[in-house]
Coordinates of C-alpha atoms and ligand atoms in Angstrom, one line a residue:
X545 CA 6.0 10.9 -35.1
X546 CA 2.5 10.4 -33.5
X547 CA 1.7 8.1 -31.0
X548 CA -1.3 5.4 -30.3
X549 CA -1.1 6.6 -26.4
X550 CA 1.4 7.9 -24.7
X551 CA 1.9 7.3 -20.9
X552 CA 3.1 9.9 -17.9
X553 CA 4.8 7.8 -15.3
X554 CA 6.4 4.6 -14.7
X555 CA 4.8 3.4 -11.6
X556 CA 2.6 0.0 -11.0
X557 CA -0.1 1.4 -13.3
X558 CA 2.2 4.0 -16.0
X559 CA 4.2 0.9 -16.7
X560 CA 1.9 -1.8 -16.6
X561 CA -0.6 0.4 -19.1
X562 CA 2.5 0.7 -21.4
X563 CA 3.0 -3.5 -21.7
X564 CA -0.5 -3.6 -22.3
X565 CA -1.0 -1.4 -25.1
X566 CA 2.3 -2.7 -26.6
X567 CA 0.3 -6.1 -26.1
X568 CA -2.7 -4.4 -28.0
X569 CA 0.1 -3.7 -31.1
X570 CA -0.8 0.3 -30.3
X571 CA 2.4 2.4 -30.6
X572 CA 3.2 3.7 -27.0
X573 CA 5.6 5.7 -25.4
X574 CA 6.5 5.9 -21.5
X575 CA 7.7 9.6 -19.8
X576 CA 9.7 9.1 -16.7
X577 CA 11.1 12.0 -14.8
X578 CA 13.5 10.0 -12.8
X579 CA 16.2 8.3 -14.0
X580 CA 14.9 4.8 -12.7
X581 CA 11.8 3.2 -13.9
X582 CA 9.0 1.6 -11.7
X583 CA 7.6 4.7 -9.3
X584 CA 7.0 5.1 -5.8
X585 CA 6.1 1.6 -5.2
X586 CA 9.5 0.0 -6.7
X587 CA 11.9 2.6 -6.0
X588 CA 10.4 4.0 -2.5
X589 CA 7.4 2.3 -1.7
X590 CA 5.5 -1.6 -1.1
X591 CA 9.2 -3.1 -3.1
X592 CA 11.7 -1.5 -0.6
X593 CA 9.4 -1.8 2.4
X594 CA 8.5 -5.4 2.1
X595 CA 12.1 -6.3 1.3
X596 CA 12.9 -5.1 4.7
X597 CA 10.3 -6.4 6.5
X598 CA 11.0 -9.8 5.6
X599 CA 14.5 -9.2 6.9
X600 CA 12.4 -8.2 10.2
X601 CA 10.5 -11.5 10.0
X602 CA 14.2 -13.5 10.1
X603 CA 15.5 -11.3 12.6
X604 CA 12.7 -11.8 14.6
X605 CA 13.3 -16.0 14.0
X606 CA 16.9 -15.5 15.4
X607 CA 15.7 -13.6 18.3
X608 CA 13.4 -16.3 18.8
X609 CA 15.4 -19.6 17.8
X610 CA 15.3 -21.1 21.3
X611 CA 12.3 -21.8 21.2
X612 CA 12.5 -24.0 18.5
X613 CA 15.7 -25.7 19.7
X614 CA 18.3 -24.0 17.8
X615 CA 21.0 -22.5 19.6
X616 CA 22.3 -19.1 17.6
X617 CA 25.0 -17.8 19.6
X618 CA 25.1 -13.8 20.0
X619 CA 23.4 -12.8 16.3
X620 CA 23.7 -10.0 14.7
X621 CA 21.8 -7.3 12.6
X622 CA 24.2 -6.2 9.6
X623 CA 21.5 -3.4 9.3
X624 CA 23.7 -1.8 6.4
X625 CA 23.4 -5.2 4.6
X626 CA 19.8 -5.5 4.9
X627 CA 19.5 -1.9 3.2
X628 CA 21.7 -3.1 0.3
X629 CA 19.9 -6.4 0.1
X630 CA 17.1 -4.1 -0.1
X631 CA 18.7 -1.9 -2.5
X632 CA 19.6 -5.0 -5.0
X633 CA 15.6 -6.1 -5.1
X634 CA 15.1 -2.6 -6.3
X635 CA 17.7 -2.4 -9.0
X636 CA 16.8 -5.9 -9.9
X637 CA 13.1 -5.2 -10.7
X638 CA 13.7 -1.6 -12.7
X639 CA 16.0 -3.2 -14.7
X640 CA 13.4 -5.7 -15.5
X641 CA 10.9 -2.7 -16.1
X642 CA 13.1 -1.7 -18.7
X643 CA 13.3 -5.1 -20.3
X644 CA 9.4 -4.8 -20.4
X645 CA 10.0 -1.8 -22.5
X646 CA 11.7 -3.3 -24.8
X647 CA 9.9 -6.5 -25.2
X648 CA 6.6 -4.9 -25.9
X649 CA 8.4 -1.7 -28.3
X650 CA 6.9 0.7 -26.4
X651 CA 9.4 4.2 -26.3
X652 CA 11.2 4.9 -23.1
X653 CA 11.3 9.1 -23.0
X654 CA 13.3 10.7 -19.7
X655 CA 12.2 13.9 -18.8
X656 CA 9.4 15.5 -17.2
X657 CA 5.9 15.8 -19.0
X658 CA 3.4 18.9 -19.0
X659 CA 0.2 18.8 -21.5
X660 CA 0.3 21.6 -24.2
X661 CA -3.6 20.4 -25.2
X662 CA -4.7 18.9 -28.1
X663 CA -2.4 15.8 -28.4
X664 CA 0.6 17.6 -27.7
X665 CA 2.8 17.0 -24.8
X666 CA 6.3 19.2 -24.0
X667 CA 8.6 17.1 -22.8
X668 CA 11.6 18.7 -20.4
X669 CA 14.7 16.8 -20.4
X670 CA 18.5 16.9 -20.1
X671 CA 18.8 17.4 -23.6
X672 CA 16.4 20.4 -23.7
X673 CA 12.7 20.3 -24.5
X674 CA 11.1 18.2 -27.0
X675 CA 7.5 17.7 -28.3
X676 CA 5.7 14.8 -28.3
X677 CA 2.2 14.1 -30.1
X678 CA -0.2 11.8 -29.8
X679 CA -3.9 10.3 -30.0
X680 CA -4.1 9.6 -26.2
X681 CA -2.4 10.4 -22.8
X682 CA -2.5 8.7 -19.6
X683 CA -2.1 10.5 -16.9
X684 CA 0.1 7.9 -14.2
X685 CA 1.9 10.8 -12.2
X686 CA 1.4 9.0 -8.7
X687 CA 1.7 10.9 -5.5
X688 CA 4.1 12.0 -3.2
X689 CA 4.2 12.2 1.1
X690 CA 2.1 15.1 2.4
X691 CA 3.9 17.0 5.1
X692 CA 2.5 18.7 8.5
X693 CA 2.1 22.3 7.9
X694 CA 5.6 24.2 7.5
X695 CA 7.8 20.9 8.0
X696 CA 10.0 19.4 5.4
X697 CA 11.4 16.6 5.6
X698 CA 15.6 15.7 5.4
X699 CA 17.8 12.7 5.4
X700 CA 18.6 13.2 8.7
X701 CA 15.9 14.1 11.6
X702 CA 12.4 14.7 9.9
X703 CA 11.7 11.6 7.2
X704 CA 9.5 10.3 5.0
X705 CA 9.0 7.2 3.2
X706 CA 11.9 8.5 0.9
X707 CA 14.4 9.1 4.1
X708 CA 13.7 6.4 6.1
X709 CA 14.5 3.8 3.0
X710 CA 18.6 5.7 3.5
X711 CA 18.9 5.3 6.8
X712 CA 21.7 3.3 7.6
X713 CA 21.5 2.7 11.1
X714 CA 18.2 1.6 13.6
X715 CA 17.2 4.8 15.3
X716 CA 17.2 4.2 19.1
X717 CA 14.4 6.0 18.9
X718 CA 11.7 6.4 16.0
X719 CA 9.0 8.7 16.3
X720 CA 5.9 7.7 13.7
X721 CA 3.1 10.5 12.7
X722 CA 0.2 8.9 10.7
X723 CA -1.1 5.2 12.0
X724 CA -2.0 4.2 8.4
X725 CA -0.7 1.5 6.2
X726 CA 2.8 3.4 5.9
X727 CA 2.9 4.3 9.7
X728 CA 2.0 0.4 11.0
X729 CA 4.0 -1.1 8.4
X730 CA 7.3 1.3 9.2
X731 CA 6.4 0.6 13.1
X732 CA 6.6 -3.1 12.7
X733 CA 9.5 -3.0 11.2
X734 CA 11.4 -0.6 13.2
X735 CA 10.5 -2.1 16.4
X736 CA 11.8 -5.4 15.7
X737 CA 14.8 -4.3 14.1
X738 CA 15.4 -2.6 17.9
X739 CA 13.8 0.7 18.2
X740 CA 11.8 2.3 20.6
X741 CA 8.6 3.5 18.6
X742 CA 5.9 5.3 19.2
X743 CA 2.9 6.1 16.8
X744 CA 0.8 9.3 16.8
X745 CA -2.2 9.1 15.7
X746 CA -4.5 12.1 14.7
X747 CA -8.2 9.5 14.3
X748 CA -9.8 7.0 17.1
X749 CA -7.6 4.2 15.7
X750 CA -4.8 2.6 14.1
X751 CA -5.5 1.3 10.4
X752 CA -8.9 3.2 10.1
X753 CA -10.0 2.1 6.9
X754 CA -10.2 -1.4 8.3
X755 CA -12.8 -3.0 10.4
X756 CA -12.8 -1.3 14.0
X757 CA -11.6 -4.7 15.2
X758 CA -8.8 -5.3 13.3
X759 CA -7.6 -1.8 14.5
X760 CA -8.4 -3.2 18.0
X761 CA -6.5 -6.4 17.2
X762 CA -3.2 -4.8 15.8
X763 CA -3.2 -2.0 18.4
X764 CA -2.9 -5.0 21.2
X765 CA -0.3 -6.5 19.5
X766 CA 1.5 -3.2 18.9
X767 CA 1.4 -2.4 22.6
X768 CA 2.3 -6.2 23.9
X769 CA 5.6 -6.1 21.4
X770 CA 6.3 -2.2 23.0
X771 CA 5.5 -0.2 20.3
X772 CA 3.1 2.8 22.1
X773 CA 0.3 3.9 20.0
X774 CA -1.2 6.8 20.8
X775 CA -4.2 7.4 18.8
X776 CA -6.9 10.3 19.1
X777 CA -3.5 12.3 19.4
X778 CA -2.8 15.7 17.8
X779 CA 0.6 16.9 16.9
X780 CA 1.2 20.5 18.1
X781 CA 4.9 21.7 17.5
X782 CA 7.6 19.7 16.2
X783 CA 11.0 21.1 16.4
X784 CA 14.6 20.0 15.2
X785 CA 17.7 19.7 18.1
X786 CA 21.0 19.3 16.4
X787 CA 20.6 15.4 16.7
X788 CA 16.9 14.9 17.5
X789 CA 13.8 16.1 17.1
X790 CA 11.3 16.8 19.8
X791 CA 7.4 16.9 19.5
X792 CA 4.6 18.3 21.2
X793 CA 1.3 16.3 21.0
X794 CA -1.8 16.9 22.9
X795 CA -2.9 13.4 23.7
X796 CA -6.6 11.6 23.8
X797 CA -6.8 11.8 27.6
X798 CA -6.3 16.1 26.8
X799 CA -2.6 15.8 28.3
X800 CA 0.1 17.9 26.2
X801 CA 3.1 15.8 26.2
X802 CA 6.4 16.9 24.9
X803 CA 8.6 13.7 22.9
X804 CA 11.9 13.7 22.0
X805 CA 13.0 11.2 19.2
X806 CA 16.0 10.6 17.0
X807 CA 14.2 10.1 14.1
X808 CA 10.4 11.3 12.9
X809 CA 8.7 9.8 10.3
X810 CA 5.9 11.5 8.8
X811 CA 3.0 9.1 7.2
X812 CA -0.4 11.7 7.2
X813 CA -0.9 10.6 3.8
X814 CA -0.2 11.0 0.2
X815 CA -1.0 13.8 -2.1
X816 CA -1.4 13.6 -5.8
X817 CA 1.1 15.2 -8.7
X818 CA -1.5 16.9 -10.9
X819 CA 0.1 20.0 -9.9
X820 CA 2.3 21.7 -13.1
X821 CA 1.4 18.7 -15.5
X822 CA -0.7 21.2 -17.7
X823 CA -4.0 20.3 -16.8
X824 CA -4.7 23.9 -16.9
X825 CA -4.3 23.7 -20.4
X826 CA -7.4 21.1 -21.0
X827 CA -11.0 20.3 -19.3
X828 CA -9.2 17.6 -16.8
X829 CA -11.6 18.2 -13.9
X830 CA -9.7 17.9 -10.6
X831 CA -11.5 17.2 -6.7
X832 CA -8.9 18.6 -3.9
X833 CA -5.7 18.0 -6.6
X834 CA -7.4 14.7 -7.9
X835 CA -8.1 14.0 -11.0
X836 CA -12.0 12.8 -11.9
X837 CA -12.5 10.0 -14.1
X838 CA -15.5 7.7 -15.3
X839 CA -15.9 4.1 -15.4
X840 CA -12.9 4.1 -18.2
X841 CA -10.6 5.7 -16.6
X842 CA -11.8 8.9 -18.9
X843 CA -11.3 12.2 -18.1
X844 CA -13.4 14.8 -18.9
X845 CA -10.4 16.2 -22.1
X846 CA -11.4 14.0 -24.9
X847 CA -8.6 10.9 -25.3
X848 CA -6.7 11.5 -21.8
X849 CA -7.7 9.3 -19.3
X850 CA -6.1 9.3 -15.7
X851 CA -4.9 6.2 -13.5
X852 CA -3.6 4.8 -9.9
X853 CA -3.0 7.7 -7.4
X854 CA -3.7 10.7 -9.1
X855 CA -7.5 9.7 -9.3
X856 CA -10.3 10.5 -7.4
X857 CA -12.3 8.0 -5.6
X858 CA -10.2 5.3 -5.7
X859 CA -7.6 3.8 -3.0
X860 CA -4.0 4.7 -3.6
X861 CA -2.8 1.3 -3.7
X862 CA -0.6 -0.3 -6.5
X863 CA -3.1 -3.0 -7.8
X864 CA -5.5 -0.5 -8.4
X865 CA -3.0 1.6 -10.5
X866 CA -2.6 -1.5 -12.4
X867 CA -6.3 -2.7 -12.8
X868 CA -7.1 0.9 -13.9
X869 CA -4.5 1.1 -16.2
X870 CA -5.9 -2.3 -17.9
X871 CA -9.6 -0.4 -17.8
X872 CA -7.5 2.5 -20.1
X873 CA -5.9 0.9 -22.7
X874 CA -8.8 -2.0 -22.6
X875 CA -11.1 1.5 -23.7
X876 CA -8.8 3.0 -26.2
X877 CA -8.1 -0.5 -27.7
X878 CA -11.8 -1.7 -27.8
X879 CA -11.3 -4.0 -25.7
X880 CA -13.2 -2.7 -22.6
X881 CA -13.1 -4.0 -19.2
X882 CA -15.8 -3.5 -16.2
X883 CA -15.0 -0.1 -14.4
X884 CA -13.2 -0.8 -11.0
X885 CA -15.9 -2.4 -8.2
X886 CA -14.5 -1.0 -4.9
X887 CA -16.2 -3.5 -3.7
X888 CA -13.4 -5.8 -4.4
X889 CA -10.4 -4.9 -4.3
X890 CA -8.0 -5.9 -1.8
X891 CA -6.3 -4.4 0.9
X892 CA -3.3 -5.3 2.6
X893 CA -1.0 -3.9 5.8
X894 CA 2.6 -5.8 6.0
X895 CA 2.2 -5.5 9.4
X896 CA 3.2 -8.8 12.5
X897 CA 0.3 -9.9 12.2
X898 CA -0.6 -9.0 8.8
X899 CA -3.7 -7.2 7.7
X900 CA -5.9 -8.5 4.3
X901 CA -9.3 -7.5 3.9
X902 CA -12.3 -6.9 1.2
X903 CA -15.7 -5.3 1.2
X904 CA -17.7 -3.8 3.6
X905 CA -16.4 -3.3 7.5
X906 CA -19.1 -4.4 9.8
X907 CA -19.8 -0.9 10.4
X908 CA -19.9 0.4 6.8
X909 CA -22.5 -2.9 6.3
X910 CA -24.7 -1.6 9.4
X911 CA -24.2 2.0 8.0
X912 CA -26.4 0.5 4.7
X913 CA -29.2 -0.4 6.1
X914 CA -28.1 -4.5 5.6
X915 CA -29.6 -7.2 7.4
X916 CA -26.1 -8.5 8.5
X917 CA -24.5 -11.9 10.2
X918 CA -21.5 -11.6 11.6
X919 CA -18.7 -14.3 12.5
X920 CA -15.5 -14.2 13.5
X921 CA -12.9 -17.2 14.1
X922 CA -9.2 -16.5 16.3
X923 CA -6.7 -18.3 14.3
X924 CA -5.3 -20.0 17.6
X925 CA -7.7 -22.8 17.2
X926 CA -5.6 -24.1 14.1
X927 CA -2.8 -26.0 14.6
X928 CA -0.5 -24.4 11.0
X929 CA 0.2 -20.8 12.8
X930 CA 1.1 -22.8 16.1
X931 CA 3.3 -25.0 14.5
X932 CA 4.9 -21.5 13.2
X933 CA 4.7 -19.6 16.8
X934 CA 2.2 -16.7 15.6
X935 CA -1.6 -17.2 16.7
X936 CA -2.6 -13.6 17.1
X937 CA -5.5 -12.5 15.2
X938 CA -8.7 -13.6 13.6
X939 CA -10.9 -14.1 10.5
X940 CA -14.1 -11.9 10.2
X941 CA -17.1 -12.7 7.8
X942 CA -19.7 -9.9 6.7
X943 CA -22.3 -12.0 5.1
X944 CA -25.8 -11.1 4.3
X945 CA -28.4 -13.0 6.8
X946 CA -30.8 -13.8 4.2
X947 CA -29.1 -15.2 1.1
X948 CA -25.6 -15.7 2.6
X949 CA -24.3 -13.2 0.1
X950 CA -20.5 -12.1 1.0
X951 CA -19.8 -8.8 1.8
X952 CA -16.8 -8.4 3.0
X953 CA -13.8 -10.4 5.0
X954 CA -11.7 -9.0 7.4
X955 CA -8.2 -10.9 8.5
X956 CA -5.6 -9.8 10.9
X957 CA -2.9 -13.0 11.7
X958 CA -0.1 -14.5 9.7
X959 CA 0.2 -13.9 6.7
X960 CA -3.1 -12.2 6.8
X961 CA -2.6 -10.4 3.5
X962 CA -1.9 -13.8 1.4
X963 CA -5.0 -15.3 2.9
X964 CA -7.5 -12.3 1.8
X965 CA -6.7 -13.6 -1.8
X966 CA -9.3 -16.2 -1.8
X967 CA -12.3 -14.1 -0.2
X968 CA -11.1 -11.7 -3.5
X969 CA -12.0 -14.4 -5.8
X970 CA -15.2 -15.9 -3.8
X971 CA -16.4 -12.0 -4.0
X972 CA -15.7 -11.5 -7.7
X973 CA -16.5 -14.8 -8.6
X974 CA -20.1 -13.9 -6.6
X975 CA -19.8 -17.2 -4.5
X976 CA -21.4 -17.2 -1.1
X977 CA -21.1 -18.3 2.1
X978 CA -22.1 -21.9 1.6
X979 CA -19.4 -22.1 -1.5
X980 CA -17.0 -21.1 1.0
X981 CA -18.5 -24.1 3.4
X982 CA -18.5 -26.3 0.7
X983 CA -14.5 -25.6 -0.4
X984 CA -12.1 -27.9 1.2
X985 CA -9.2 -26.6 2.6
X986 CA -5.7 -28.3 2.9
X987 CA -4.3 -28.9 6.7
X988 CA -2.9 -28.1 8.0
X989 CA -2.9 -24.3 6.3
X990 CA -3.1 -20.9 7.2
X991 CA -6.0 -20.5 4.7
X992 CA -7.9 -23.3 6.5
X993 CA -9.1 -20.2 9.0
X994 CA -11.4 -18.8 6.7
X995 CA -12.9 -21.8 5.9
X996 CA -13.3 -22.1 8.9
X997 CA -14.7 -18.7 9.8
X998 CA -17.1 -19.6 7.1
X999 CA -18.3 -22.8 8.8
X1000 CA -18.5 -19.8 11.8
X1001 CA -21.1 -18.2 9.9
X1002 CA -23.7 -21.3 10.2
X1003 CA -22.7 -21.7 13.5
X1004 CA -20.3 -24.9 13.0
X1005 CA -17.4 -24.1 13.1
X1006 CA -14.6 -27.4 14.1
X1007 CA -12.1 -26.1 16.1
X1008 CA -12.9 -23.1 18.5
Ligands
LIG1446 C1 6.1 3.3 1.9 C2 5.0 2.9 1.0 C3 4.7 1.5 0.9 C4 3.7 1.1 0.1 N1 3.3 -0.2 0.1 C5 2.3 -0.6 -0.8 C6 2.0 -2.0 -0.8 O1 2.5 -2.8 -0.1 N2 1.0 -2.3 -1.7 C7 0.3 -1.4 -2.4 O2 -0.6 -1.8 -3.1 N3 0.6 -0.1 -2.4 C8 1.6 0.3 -1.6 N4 2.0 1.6 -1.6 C9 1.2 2.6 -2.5 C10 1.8 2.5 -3.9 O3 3.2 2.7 -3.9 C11 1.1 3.4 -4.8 O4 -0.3 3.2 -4.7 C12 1.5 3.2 -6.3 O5 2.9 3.4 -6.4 C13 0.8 4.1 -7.2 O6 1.2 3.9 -8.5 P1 1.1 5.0 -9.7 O7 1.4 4.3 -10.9 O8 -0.2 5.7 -9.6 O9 2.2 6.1 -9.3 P2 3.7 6.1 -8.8 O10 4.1 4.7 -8.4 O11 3.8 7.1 -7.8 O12 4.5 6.5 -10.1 C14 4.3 7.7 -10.7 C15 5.5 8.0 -11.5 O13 5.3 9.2 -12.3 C16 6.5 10.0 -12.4 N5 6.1 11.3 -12.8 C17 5.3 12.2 -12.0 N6 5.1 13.3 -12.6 C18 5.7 13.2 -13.8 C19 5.9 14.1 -14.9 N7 5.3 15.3 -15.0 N8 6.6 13.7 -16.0 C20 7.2 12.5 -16.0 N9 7.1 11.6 -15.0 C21 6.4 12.0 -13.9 C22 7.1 9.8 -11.1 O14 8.5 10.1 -11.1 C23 6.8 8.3 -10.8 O15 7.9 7.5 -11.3 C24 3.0 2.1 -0.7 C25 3.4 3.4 -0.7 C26 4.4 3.8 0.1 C27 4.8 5.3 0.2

């Protein structure tokens, strides 16, 4: 039987690009290779991760309850509890992937997929091989962890994002390669759950796809909660003891140091699965293992298109699997969509504080050639994140000096990656900074910092 469009991988965007062209009334089917639906972001990725870092948030409420006049005699962490609390989230949410499936009739195929060209797709399974044919493909392989050269990782001593999710006891000591979103967000976690942790990193600064001074921000914050961060770092050696693992980094200052942890965790990044997926076998064009696509989602092979982490050019982030999996089916369905902006789409770091930000960085603005204003607001001057005990951070405007224009918003404080959502919507929806000044804001709020930091921008801001 031939298929409408069939779909390679059940991640954020595999799955979410199967509902919709079940929606569209096209007749879909869904390859997994694992025997759990919902990829690298249900199974080992933002689900699992943020799961546990909201047990870190409570924990760090009980460690803290004095101060808001509850006595909470000797707590404890049931770390084991929190992983199968963890755990349950997980299960819940495939199980409800599968649901989808059946809801919107779209074929659930287990095995692992490789293109035969020309519609045809082999399909490797425990019941043997099969074939499956169709009209289109899309490509939703994701990515996996990259590794330092000649290191793999195991459940014990050398992790990544896959290990550390087992683990079922705090390491003492928790060594972190790779300040990224992965890195920050593990090292937030770990280091109120109780360990020691330091972060290596190889660039000038944590987070460095964010503005400079939201690295600078989070960096402070890291090193007054004890985390050490160590960035303009490079990892020489790392080598495994029978129960530790010791590392050799030459440091900013041109210092080797040697490190001894009981666990590593390894965050350098993420590489894509276009490797053995029969590309070969069709004019997919690939940049460094990624596949190229145009404003559809098209790849150069006449009806397969390719989505989330696999493509080129895009972040690897699980909203922009999704939205790019909308862009596909929209395309095959006639229903097209505008090709992704860049522009505006969201990031966000889980981190204490968190980390939400859109559009340009100050420096990325500067780097055009833009006539810029800049503003920036501390969130201490409002009286919500007091009233919750966290007033770290700030909220940064990139606007255009001329016509107020927004280019881009920058927010490191609590619940920083909630807040962004509204400088997401003033971007897309083209609004500028004197919408923004014109918007009332509840109190007392979190979000009342950016309207604030947009009153910054004329100069009036209330508070500070
Ligand atoms: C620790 C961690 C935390 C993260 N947190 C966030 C977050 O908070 N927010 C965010 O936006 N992003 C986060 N990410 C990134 C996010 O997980 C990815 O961007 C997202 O999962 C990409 O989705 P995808 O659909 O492209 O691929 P994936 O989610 O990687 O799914 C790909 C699927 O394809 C399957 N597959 C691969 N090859 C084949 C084959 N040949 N045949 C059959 N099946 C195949 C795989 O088994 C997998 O299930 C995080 C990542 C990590 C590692």
């Amino acid at each position: 039987m031939a298929y409408d469009v069939v779909v390679i991988g059940s991640g954020p965007g595999g799955y979410s690009a199967a509902v919709r062209a079940g929606q569209y009334g096209l007749k879909t089917a869904l390859i997994e290779k694992q025997p759990r639906l919902g990829g690298t972001c249900l199974l080992v990725g933002c689900i699992p991760t943020k799961s546990l870092l909201h047990t870190a948030d409570v924990w760090d409420q009980f460690k803290h309850s004095e101060e808001q006049g509850i006595q909470c005699k000797d707590p404890q962490l049931n770390y084991p509890a929190a992983v199968g609390r963890k755990d349950k989230i997980v299960t819940k949410h495939s199980k409800g992937i599968e649901f989808l499936m059946r809801k919107n009739k779209v074929d659930v195929i287990r095995g692992y997929a490789r293109l035969l060209g020309g519609g045809r797709i082999e399909v490797e399974g425990e019941q043997g091989k099969q074939i499956v044919e169709t009209r289109n493909v899309i490509l939703a392989t994701g990515s996996e962890a990259r590794m330092l050269p000649g290191l793999e990782p195991d459940p014990n001593l050398i992790l990544t994002n896959i290990e550390i999710l087992n683990l079922t006891a705090v390491p003492k000591t928790l060594g972190i390669v790779g300040a990224g979103a992965v890195g920050v967000e593990f090292a937030s976690m770990f280091n109120r759950f109780g360990s020691k942790v330091t972060v290596l990193e190889m660039l000038p600064r944590a987070v460095p796809v964010e503005d400079e001074e939201v690295s600078k921000e989070l960096e402070k914050y890291f090193k007054k909660t004890g985390i050490r961060v160590e960035t303009g770092a490079k990892v020489e050696s790392v080598r495994r003891n029978t129960a530790s693992v010791s590392l050799t980094a030459t440091l900013s200052n041109g210092n080797k140091e040697e490190l001894e942890f009981e666990k590593l965790l390894i965050a350098v990044g993420r590489k894509p699965n276009t490797e053995n997926l029969g590309l070969e076998k069709t004019r997919v064009e690939l940049d460094r293992g990624f596949v190229k696509v145009d404003g559809q989602q098209r790849t150069a092979e006449p009806g397969v298109y390719a989505i989330g982490d696999i493509v080129a050019g895009t972040p690897q982030l699980a909203h922009v699997a999704t939205a790019e999996g909308m862009i596909a089916v929209g395309h095959m369905a006639g229903k097209p969509r505008p090709p992704i902006n860049r522009n505006r789409i969201p990031g966000a770091t889980y981190t204490e504080p968190g980390i939400g930000s859109v559009g340009l960085t100050e420096a990325q603005a500067r780097a055009q050639g833009l006539q810029v204003k800049i503003d920036k607001v501390p969130v201490v001057g409002d009286s919500k994140p007091t009233s919750l005990g966290m007033h770290e951070g700030f909220v940064k405007v990139v606007s255009d000096e001329k016509f107020g224009e927004i280019l881009g918003v920058h927010i490191i404080g609590p619940q920083g990656f909630e807040l962004i959502s509204e400088a997401v919507l003033a971007m897309e929806a083209e609004a500028t900074v004197d919408t923004l000044v014109n918007t009332i804001h509840a109190h007392p709020t979190l979000y009342e910092a950016v309207g604030e930091a947009f009153n910054a921008v004329n100069g009036l801001a209330i508070n500070i």
